[in-house]
Coordinates of N, CA and C in Angstrom, one line a residue:
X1 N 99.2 7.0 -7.8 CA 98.4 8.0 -8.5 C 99.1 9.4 -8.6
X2 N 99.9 9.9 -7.9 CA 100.2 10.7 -7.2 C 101.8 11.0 -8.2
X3 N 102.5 10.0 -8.6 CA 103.3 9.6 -9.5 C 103.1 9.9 -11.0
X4 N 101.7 9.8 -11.0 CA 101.0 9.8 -12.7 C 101.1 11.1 -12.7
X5 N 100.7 11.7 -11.8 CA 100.3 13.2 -12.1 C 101.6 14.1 -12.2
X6 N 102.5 13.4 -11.3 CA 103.9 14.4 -11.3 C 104.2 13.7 -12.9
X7 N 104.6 13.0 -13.1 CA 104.6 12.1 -14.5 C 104.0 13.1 -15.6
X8 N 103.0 13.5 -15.3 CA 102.0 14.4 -16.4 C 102.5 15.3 -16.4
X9 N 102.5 16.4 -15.2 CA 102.6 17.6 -14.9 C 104.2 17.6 -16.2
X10 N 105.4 16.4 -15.6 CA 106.4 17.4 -16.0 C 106.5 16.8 -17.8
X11 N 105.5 15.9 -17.9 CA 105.5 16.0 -19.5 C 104.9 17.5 -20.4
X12 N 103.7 17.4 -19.4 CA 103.4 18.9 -20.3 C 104.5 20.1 -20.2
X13 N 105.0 20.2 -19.0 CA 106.3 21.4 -18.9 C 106.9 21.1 -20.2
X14 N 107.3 20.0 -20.1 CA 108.4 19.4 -21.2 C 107.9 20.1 -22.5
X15 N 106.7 19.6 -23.0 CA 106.0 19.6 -24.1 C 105.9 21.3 -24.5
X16 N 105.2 22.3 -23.4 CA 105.5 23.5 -23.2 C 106.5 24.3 -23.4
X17 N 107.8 23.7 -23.0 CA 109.2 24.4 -23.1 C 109.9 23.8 -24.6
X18 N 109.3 22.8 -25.1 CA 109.5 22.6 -26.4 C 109.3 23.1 -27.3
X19 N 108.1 23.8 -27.3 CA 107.1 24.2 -27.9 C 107.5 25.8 -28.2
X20 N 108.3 26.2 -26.9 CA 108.8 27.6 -26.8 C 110.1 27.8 -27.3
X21 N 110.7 26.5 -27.4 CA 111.7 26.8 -27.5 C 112.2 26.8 -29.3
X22 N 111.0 25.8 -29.9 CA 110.7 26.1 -31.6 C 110.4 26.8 -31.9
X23 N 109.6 28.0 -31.3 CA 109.2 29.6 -31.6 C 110.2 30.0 -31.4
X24 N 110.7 30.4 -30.3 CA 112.3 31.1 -30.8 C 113.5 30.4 -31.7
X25 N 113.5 29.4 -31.9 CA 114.6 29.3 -32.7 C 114.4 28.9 -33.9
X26 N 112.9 29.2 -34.6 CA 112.3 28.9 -35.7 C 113.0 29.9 -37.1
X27 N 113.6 31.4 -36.8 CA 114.2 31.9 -37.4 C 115.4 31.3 -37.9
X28 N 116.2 31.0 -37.0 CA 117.5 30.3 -37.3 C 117.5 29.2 -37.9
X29 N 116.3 28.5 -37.6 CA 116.5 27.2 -38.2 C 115.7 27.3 -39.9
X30 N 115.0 28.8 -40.2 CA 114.8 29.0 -41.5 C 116.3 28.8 -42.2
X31 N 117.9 29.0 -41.5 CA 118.3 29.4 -42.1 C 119.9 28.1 -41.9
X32 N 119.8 27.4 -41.2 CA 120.7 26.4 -40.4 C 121.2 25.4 -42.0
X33 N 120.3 24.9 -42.3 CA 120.7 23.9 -43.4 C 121.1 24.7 -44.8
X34 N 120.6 25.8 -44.9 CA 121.5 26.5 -46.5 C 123.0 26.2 -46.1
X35 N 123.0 27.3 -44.7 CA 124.2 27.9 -44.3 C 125.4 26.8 -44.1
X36 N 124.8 25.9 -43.2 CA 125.8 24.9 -43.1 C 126.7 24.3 -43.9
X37 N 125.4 24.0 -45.2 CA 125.9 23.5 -46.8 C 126.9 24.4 -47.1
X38 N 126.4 26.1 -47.5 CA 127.4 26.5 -47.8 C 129.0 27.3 -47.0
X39 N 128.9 26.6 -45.9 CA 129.8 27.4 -45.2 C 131.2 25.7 -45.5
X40 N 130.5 24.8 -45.4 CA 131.2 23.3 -46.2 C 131.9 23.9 -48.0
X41 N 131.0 24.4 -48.6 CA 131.5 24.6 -49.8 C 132.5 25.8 -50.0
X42 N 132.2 26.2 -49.1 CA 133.1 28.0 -49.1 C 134.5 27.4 -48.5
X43 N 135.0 26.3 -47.7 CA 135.8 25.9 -47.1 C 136.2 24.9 -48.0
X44 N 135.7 24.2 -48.9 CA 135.9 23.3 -49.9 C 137.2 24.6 -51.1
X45 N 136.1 25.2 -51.2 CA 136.5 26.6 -52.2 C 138.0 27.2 -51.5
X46 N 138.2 27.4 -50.8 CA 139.3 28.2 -50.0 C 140.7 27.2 -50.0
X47 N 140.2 25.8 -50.0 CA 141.3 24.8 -49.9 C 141.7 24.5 -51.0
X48 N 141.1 25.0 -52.0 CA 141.2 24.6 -53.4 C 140.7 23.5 -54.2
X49 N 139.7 22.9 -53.5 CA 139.5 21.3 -53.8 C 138.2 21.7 -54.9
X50 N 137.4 22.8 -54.6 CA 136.3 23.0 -55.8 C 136.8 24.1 -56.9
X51 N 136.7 24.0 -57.8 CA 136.9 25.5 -58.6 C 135.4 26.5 -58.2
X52 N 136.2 28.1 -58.4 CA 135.4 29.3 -58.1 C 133.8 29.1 -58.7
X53 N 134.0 28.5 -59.9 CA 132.6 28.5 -61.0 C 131.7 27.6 -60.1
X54 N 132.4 26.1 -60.4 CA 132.3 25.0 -59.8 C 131.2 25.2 -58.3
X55 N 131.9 26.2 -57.2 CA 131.4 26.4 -56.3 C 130.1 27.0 -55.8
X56 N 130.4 28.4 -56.8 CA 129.5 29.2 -57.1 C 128.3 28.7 -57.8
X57 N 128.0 27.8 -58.4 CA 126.9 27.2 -59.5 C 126.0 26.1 -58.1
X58 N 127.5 25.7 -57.2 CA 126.3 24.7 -56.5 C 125.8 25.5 -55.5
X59 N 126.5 26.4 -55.1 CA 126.0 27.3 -53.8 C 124.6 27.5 -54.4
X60 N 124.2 28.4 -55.8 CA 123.0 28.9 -56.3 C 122.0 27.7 -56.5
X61 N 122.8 26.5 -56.8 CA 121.6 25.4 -57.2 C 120.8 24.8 -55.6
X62 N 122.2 25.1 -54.5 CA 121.4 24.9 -53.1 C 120.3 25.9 -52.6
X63 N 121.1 27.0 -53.2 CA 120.0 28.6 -52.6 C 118.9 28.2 -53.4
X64 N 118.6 27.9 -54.3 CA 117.3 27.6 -54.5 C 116.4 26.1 -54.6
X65 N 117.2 25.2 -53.4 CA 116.3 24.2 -53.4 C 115.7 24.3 -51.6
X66 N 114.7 23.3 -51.8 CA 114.0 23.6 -50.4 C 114.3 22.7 -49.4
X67 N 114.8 22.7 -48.4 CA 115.1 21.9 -47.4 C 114.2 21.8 -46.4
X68 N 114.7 21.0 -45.6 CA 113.5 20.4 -44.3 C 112.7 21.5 -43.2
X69 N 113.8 22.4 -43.5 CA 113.4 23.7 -42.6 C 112.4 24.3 -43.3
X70 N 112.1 24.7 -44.8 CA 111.7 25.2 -45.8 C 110.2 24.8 -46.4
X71 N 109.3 25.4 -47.1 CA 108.6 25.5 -47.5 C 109.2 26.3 -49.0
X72 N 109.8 27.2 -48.9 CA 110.3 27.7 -49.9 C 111.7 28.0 -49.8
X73 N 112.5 28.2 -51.3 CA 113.6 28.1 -50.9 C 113.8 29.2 -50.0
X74 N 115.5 29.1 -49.2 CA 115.8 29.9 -48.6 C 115.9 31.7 -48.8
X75 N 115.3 32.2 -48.3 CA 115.1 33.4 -48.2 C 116.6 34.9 -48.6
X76 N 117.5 34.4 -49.3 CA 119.0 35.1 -49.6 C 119.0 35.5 -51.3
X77 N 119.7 36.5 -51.6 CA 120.2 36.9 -52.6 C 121.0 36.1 -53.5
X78 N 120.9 35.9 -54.5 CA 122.0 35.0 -55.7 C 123.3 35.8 -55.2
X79 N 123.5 36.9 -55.2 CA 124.8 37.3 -54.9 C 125.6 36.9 -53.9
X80 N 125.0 36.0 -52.7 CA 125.7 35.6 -52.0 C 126.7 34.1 -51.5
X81 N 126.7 33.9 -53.4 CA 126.9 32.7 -53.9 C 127.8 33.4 -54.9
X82 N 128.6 34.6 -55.2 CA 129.4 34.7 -55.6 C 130.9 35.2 -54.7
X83 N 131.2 33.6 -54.1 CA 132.4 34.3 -53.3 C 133.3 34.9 -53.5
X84 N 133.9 35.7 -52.5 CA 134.6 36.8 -52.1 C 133.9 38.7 -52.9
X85 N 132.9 38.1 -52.8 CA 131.8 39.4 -53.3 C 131.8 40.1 -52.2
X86 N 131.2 41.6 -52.6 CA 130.5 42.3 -51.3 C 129.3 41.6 -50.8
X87 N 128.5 40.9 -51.4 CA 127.2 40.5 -50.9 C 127.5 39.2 -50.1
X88 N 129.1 38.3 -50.5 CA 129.1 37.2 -50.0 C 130.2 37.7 -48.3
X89 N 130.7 39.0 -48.6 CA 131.4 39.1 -46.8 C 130.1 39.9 -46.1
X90 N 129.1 40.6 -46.8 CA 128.4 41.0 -46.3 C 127.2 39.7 -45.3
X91 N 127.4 38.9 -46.0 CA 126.4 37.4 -45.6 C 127.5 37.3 -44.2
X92 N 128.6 37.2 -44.6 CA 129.3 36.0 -43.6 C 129.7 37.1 -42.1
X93 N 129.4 38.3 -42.6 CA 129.4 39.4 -41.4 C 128.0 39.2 -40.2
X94 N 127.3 39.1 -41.4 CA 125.8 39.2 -40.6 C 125.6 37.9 -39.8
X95 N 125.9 37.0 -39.9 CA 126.3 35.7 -39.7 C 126.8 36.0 -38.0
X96 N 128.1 36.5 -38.3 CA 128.5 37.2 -37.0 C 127.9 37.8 -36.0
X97 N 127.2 38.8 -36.3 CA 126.0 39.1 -35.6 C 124.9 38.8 -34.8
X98 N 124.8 38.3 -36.6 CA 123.5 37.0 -35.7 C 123.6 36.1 -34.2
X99 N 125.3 35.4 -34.0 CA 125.6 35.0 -33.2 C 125.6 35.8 -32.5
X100 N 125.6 36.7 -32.2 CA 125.3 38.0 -31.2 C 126.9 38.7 -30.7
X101 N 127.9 37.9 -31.9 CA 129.5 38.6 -31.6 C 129.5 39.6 -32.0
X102 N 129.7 40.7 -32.4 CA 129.3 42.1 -32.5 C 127.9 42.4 -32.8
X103 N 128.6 43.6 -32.3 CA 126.6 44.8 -32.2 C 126.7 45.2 -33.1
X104 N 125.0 45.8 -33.8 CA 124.6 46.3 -34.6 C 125.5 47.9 -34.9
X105 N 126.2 48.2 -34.2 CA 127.0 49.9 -34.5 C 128.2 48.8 -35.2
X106 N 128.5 48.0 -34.6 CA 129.9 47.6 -35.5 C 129.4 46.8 -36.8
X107 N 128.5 46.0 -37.1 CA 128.0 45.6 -38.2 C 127.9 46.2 -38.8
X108 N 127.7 47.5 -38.9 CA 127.5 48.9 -40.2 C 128.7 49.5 -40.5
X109 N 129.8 49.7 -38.9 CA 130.9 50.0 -39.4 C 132.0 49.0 -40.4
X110 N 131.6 47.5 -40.0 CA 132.5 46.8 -40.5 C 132.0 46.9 -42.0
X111 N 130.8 46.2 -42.4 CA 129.8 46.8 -43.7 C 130.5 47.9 -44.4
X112 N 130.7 49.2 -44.1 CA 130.9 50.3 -44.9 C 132.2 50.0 -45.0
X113 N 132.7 49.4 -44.0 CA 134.6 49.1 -44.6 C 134.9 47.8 -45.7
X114 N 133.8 47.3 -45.8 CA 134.1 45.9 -47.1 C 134.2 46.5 -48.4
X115 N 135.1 46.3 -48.8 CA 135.7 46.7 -50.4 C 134.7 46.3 -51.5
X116 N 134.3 47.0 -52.9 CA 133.7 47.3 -54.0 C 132.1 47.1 -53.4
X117 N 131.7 47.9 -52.0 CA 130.8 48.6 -51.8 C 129.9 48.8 -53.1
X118 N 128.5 48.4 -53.1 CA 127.3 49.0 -54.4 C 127.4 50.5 -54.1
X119 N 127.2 51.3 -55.0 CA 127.1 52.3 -55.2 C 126.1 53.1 -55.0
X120 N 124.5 52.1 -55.2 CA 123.7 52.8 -54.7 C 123.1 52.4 -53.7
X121 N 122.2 52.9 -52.9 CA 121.4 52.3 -52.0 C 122.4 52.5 -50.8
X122 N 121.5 51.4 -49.7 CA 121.9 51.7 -48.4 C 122.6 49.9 -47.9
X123 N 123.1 49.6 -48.9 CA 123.4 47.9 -48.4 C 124.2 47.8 -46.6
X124 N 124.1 48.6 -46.2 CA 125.1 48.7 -45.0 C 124.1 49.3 -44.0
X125 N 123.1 49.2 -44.0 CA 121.8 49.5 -43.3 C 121.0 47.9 -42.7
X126 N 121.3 47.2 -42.0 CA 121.1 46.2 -41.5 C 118.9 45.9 -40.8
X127 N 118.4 46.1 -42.1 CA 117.4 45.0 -41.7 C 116.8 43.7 -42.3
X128 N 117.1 42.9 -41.5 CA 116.7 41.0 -42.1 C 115.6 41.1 -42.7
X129 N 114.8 41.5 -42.1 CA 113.3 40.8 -42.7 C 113.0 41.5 -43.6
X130 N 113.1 42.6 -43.6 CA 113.0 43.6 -45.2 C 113.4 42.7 -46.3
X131 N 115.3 42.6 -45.7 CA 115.5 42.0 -47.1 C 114.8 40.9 -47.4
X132 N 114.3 39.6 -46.1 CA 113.9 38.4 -47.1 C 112.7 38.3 -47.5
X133 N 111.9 40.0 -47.2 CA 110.8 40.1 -48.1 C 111.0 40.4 -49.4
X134 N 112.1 41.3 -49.4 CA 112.5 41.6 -51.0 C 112.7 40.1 -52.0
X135 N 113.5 39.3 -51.6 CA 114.0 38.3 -51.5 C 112.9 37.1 -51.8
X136 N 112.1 37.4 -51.1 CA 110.7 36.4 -51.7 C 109.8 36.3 -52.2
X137 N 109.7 38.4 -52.8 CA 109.6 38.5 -53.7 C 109.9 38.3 -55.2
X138 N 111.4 38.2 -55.8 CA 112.1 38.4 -56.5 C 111.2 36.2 -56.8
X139 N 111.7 35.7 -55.9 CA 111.8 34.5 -55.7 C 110.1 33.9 -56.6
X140 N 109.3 34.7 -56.1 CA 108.0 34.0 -56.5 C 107.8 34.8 -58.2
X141 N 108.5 35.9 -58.3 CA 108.3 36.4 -59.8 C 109.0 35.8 -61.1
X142 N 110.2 35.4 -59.8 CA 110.9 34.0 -61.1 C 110.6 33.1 -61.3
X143 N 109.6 32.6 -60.1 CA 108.9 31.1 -60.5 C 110.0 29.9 -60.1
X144 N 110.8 30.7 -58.8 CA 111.3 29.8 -57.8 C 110.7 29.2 -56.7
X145 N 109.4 29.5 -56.9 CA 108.2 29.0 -55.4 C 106.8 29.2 -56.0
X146 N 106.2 29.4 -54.8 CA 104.6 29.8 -55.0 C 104.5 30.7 -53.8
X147 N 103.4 31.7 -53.8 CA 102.8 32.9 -53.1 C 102.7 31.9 -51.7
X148 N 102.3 31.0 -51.6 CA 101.5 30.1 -50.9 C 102.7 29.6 -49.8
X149 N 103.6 29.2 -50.5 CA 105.0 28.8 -50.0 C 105.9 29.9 -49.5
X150 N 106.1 30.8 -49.9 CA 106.7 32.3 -49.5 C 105.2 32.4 -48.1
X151 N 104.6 32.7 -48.3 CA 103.5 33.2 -46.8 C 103.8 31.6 -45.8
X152 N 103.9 31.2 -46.0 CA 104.2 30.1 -45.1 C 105.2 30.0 -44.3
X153 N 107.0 30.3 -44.7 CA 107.5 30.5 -44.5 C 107.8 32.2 -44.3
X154 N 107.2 32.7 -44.3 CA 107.5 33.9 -44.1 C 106.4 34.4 -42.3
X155 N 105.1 33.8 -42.2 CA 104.8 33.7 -40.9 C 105.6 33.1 -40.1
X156 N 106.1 32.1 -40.2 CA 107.0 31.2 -39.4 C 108.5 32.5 -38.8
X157 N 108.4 32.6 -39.7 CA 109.8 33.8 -38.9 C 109.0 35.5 -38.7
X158 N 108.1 35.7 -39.5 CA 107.6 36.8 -38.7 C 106.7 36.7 -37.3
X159 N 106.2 35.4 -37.1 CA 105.2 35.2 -35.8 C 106.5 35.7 -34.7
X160 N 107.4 34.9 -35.1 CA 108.6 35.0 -34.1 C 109.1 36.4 -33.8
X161 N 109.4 36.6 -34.4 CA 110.1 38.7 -34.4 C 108.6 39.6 -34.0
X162 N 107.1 39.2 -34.8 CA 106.3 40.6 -34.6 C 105.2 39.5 -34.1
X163 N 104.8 38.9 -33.2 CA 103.9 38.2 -33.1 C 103.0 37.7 -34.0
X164 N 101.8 37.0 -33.4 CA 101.2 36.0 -34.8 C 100.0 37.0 -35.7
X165 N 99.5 38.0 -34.8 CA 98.3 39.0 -35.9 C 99.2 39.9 -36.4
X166 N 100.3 40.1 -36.2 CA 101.4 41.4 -37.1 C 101.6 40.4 -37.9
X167 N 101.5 39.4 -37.9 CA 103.1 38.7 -39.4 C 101.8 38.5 -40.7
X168 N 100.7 38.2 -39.6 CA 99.6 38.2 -41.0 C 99.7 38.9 -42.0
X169 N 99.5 40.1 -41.4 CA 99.7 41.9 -42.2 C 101.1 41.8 -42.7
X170 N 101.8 41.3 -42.5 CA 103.3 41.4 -42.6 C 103.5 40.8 -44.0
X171 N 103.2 39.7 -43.7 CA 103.3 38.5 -44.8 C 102.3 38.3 -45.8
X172 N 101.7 39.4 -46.2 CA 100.3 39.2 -47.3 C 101.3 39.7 -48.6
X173 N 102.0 39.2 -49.5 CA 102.4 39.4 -50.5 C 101.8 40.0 -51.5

């Protein structure tokens, strides 16, 4: 009897630390299956084996389809599917970051040092979730998703960053 219960006890730990461990890495995994695809095609592209067009057309036709992670497509700019863009080193910088290899002071310095810089705005001002609200907005006005599908995916990564009664407020489109 005594067996059952240790048995129990460390299934629920288990079950518990599972549980914790898909709340934190529910962000990244919004973002694991675009990225992978395209970090294959961008390496395809560089070898020479896809043409620039060729590349670019499937990167945009993946950024807007929905994967297993997804409810809606992924949360990114069309621009970052035109490689060797500012929006495509600015992707693959933040990337960097994300992995936690440079800090946020050098991601802005590196940022303001990437060539043909936009002109207006603050592109070199680093906040995520802003943008993939902008981003899912843009996304539901083209009639790349539904309101329904953006708030779905958009609690999922804001429960994580602002707890679950902020993402509500957060995520009311």
């Amino acid at each position: 009897m005594a067996r059952i219960r240790i048995w129990a006890a460390l299934m629920l730990v288990s079950c518990g630390l599972s549980g914790c461990v898909l709340l934190v890495a529910a962000p990244f995994l919004i973002q694991n299956d675009f990225d992978d695809k395209r970090t294959e095609l961008k390496k395809d592209f560089a070898k020479g084996l896809v043409p620039k067009e060729s590349a670019e057309t499937s990167c945009l036709s993946m950024l807007r389809m929905v994967d297993r992670h997804h409810v809606a497509p992924p949360p990114y700019p069309d621009e970052i599917c035109q490689f060797e863009s500012f929006a495509d080193k600015r992707y693959e910088l933040t990337k960097v970051f994300n992995q936690g290899i440079i800090s946020r002071d050098v991601w802005e310095q590196e940022c303001r040092a990437l060539p043909d810089r936009p002109p207006t705005g603050d592109p070199c001002h680093l906040d995520q979730f802003q943008e993939k609200l902008v981003v899912w907005r843009s996304q539901i006005e083209r009639g790349y998703t539904t309101k329904e599908a953006v708030i779905t995916d958009c609690l999922t990564v804001a429960s994580a960053e602002h707890g679950e009664e902020e993402s509500k407020t957060i995520c009311q489109l």
